[in-house]
Amino acid sequence: MDFRLSDEQIEWQQYCRRFAREVIRPAAAKHDREQSTPWEVLREARRWKLHGMEYLEKVASDPGGLFGVIYAEELHWGCAGIALAISASSLAAAGIASSGTPEQIAQWVPECYGVGDEIKLGAYAVTEAGAGSDVKSLRTTARLDGDEWVLNGTKIFISNGGIADVNVVVATVDPELGHRGQATFIVPKGTPGLSAGKKEDKLGIRASHTGEVVLEDCRIPVEYLLGGMDKLNAKLERARSGQSTGRASNALATFEITRPFVGASALGIAQAAYEWTLEHLEQREEDGEPLMEQQRIQQTLADVATEIEAARLLVWRAAWMGRNGVPMTGGQGSMSKLKGGDVAMWVTTTLMDLVGPYAQSSECPLEKWFRDAKIYQIFEGTAQVQRLVISRMQRQEYAERRKAVAEAAAKATGEPVEAGA
Ligand SMILES: Cc1cc2nc3c(=O)[nH]c(=O)nc-3n(C[C@H](O)[C@H](O)[C@H](O)COP(=O)(O)OP(=O)(O)OC[C@H]3O[C@@H](n4cnc5c(N)ncnc54)[C@H](O)[C@@H]3O)c2cc1C
């Protein structure tokens, strides 16, 4: 085992940090205040090859799997809202990559980013009122009418929702089958029946646009169904006949792979808050004594540093497992997201306590990092839901381990395996 970053990983980390410091940080306060989309930063990110197809190729080129999580942490160190504005299209691209045919992936993934100097956005629209964690209850419908699909429903709290060029929409084709009756569709900007609903006025990540996507008799060609008709029909048939589609476990496995990026994003906020507080406290005194000499301060800073390092190790391990095809049967991806989000929230509040009343002021950067941290316990699976996923995966893993031990013992002794072993 070698925990050191390679020369390429260090170079990439420094490159991403430089972009965050020189381009993101100077624009952060304005877009946070105005709650505006940072188009000029998106254009710069493209110029720096940190947005779009060149970025995707770069991330895929790291055999250790860390380029993506390093990128997420460093850009979020600059500003979480702007970093999400740069990277939210990747959610749509990931949705296309996991469900689409090779032809659909080749056509639509570039459309989520734009090519050349053109900047385009993608949105991945799943959540509805009453159906966020509870995905099987989606009410948006997709009905086949001749050679078109007709979509109806409203998606809420969608990153880039209402401003995206490509909407990747999950809808139900057969409500009786729950999540097994759902399918994913491409709905391009300008499609009649597609409109932008309310834009959310948010506590944090304010540079990232969040809004509703409204679908009213929205007609799309049949080939905009991701994966194609044959695959959908076969899936529905298996579900109706009571056979397992394997889809739930596939979706779980996909989430395990994408969650470390969210954990890394949260860590960027925690790391930014920690670095700023160290510098701030170095310059402060109490009764003539430097604050950093006080043991109570040292105790807290040690806990902060340790929590951040622990979360980062979980994130890096899960990213490495994802890249190298090591199954995350113990919920290692979910663990990294859960820990990253909880650490970001705990670190920002703890550091605010150390800094005192100034931390409440909007002049103090901790105030923004505190606001930005909360969402990492909510989206991409809430902290509570992560715990359920981890708990279920752990139970299953331990049951399989017990079975394997019992089988090995039975083989050695020639005794039959006990029921329930
Ligand atoms: C800024 C922002 C951006 C977002 N971007 C997107 C996006 O791009 N695409 C998208 O599809 N969605 C997006 N979402 C939606 C987000 O993923 C959901 O809000 C989230 O999954 C929670 O779902 P919910 O809103 O239905 O809340 P609920 O599921 O109703 O949760 C409410 C509370 O109940 C808890 N809870 C729910 N079920 C259980 C359970 N079984 N056991 C214990 N506790 C439980 C939750 O943890 C939470 O604390 C975004 C949300 C926000 C705020």
Coordinates of C-alpha atoms and ligand atoms in Angstrom, one line a residue, residues 91 124-128 130-134 156-159 202 205 210 375 378-382 384-385 388, ligand 1:
L91 CA -24.6 14.6 -13.2
Y124 CA -30.3 15.5 -14.1
A125 CA -33.9 15.7 -13.0
V126 CA -35.2 13.0 -10.6
T127 CA -36.6 14.7 -7.5
E128 CA -40.3 15.6 -7.2
G130 CA -42.7 13.8 -2.1
A131 CA -40.2 11.8 -4.2
G132 CA -36.5 12.6 -3.4
S133 CA -35.2 9.9 -1.1
D134 CA -38.3 7.8 -2.0
I156 CA -38.1 20.3 -8.2
F157 CA -34.7 21.4 -6.7
I158 CA -32.9 20.5 -9.9
S159 CA -29.3 21.8 -10.3
K202 CA -31.0 29.3 -1.3
I205 CA -24.2 27.2 -2.9
T210 CA -31.4 25.4 -8.6
I375 CA -26.3 20.9 1.4
I378 CA -28.9 16.7 1.9
F379 CA -28.5 16.2 -1.8
E380 CA -27.2 13.1 -3.6
G381 CA -28.8 11.0 -0.8
T382 CA -29.3 12.6 2.6
Q384 CA -29.9 9.6 7.0
V385 CA -30.4 7.7 3.8
L388 CA -29.5 3.2 5.8
Ligands
LIG1 C1 -29.5 22.7 -3.8 C2 -30.1 21.4 -4.2 C3 -29.8 20.9 -5.4 C4 -30.4 19.7 -5.8 N1 -30.1 19.2 -7.0 C5 -30.7 18.1 -7.5 C6 -30.6 17.6 -8.9 O1 -29.7 18.1 -9.6 N2 -31.3 16.6 -9.3 C7 -32.2 16.0 -8.5 O2 -32.9 15.1 -8.9 N3 -32.4 16.4 -7.2 C8 -31.7 17.4 -6.7 N4 -31.9 17.9 -5.4 C9 -32.9 17.2 -4.6 C10 -32.2 16.3 -3.5 O3 -31.5 15.3 -4.0 C11 -33.3 15.9 -2.5 O4 -33.8 17.0 -1.9 C12 -32.9 14.9 -1.5 O5 -32.6 13.7 -2.1 C13 -33.9 14.7 -0.4 O6 -35.1 14.2 -0.9 P1 -36.5 14.9 -0.5 O7 -36.3 16.4 -0.9 O8 -37.6 14.2 -1.1 O9 -36.5 14.9 1.1 P2 -37.1 13.7 2.0 O10 -36.7 12.4 1.4 O11 -38.6 14.0 2.1 O12 -36.3 13.9 3.3 C14 -36.8 14.7 4.4 C15 -36.0 14.3 5.6 O13 -36.4 12.9 5.9 C16 -35.3 12.1 6.0 N5 -35.7 10.7 5.5 C17 -36.3 10.4 4.4 N6 -36.4 9.1 4.3 C18 -35.9 8.5 5.4 C19 -35.8 7.2 5.9 N7 -36.2 6.2 5.2 N8 -35.1 7.1 7.1 C20 -34.7 8.1 7.8 N9 -34.8 9.4 7.4 C21 -35.4 9.6 6.2 C22 -34.3 12.7 5.1 O14 -33.0 12.3 5.4 C23 -34.5 14.2 5.4 O15 -33.8 14.6 6.6 C24 -31.3 19.0 -5.0 C25 -31.6 19.6 -3.7 C26 -31.1 20.8 -3.3 C27 -31.5 21.4 -2.0

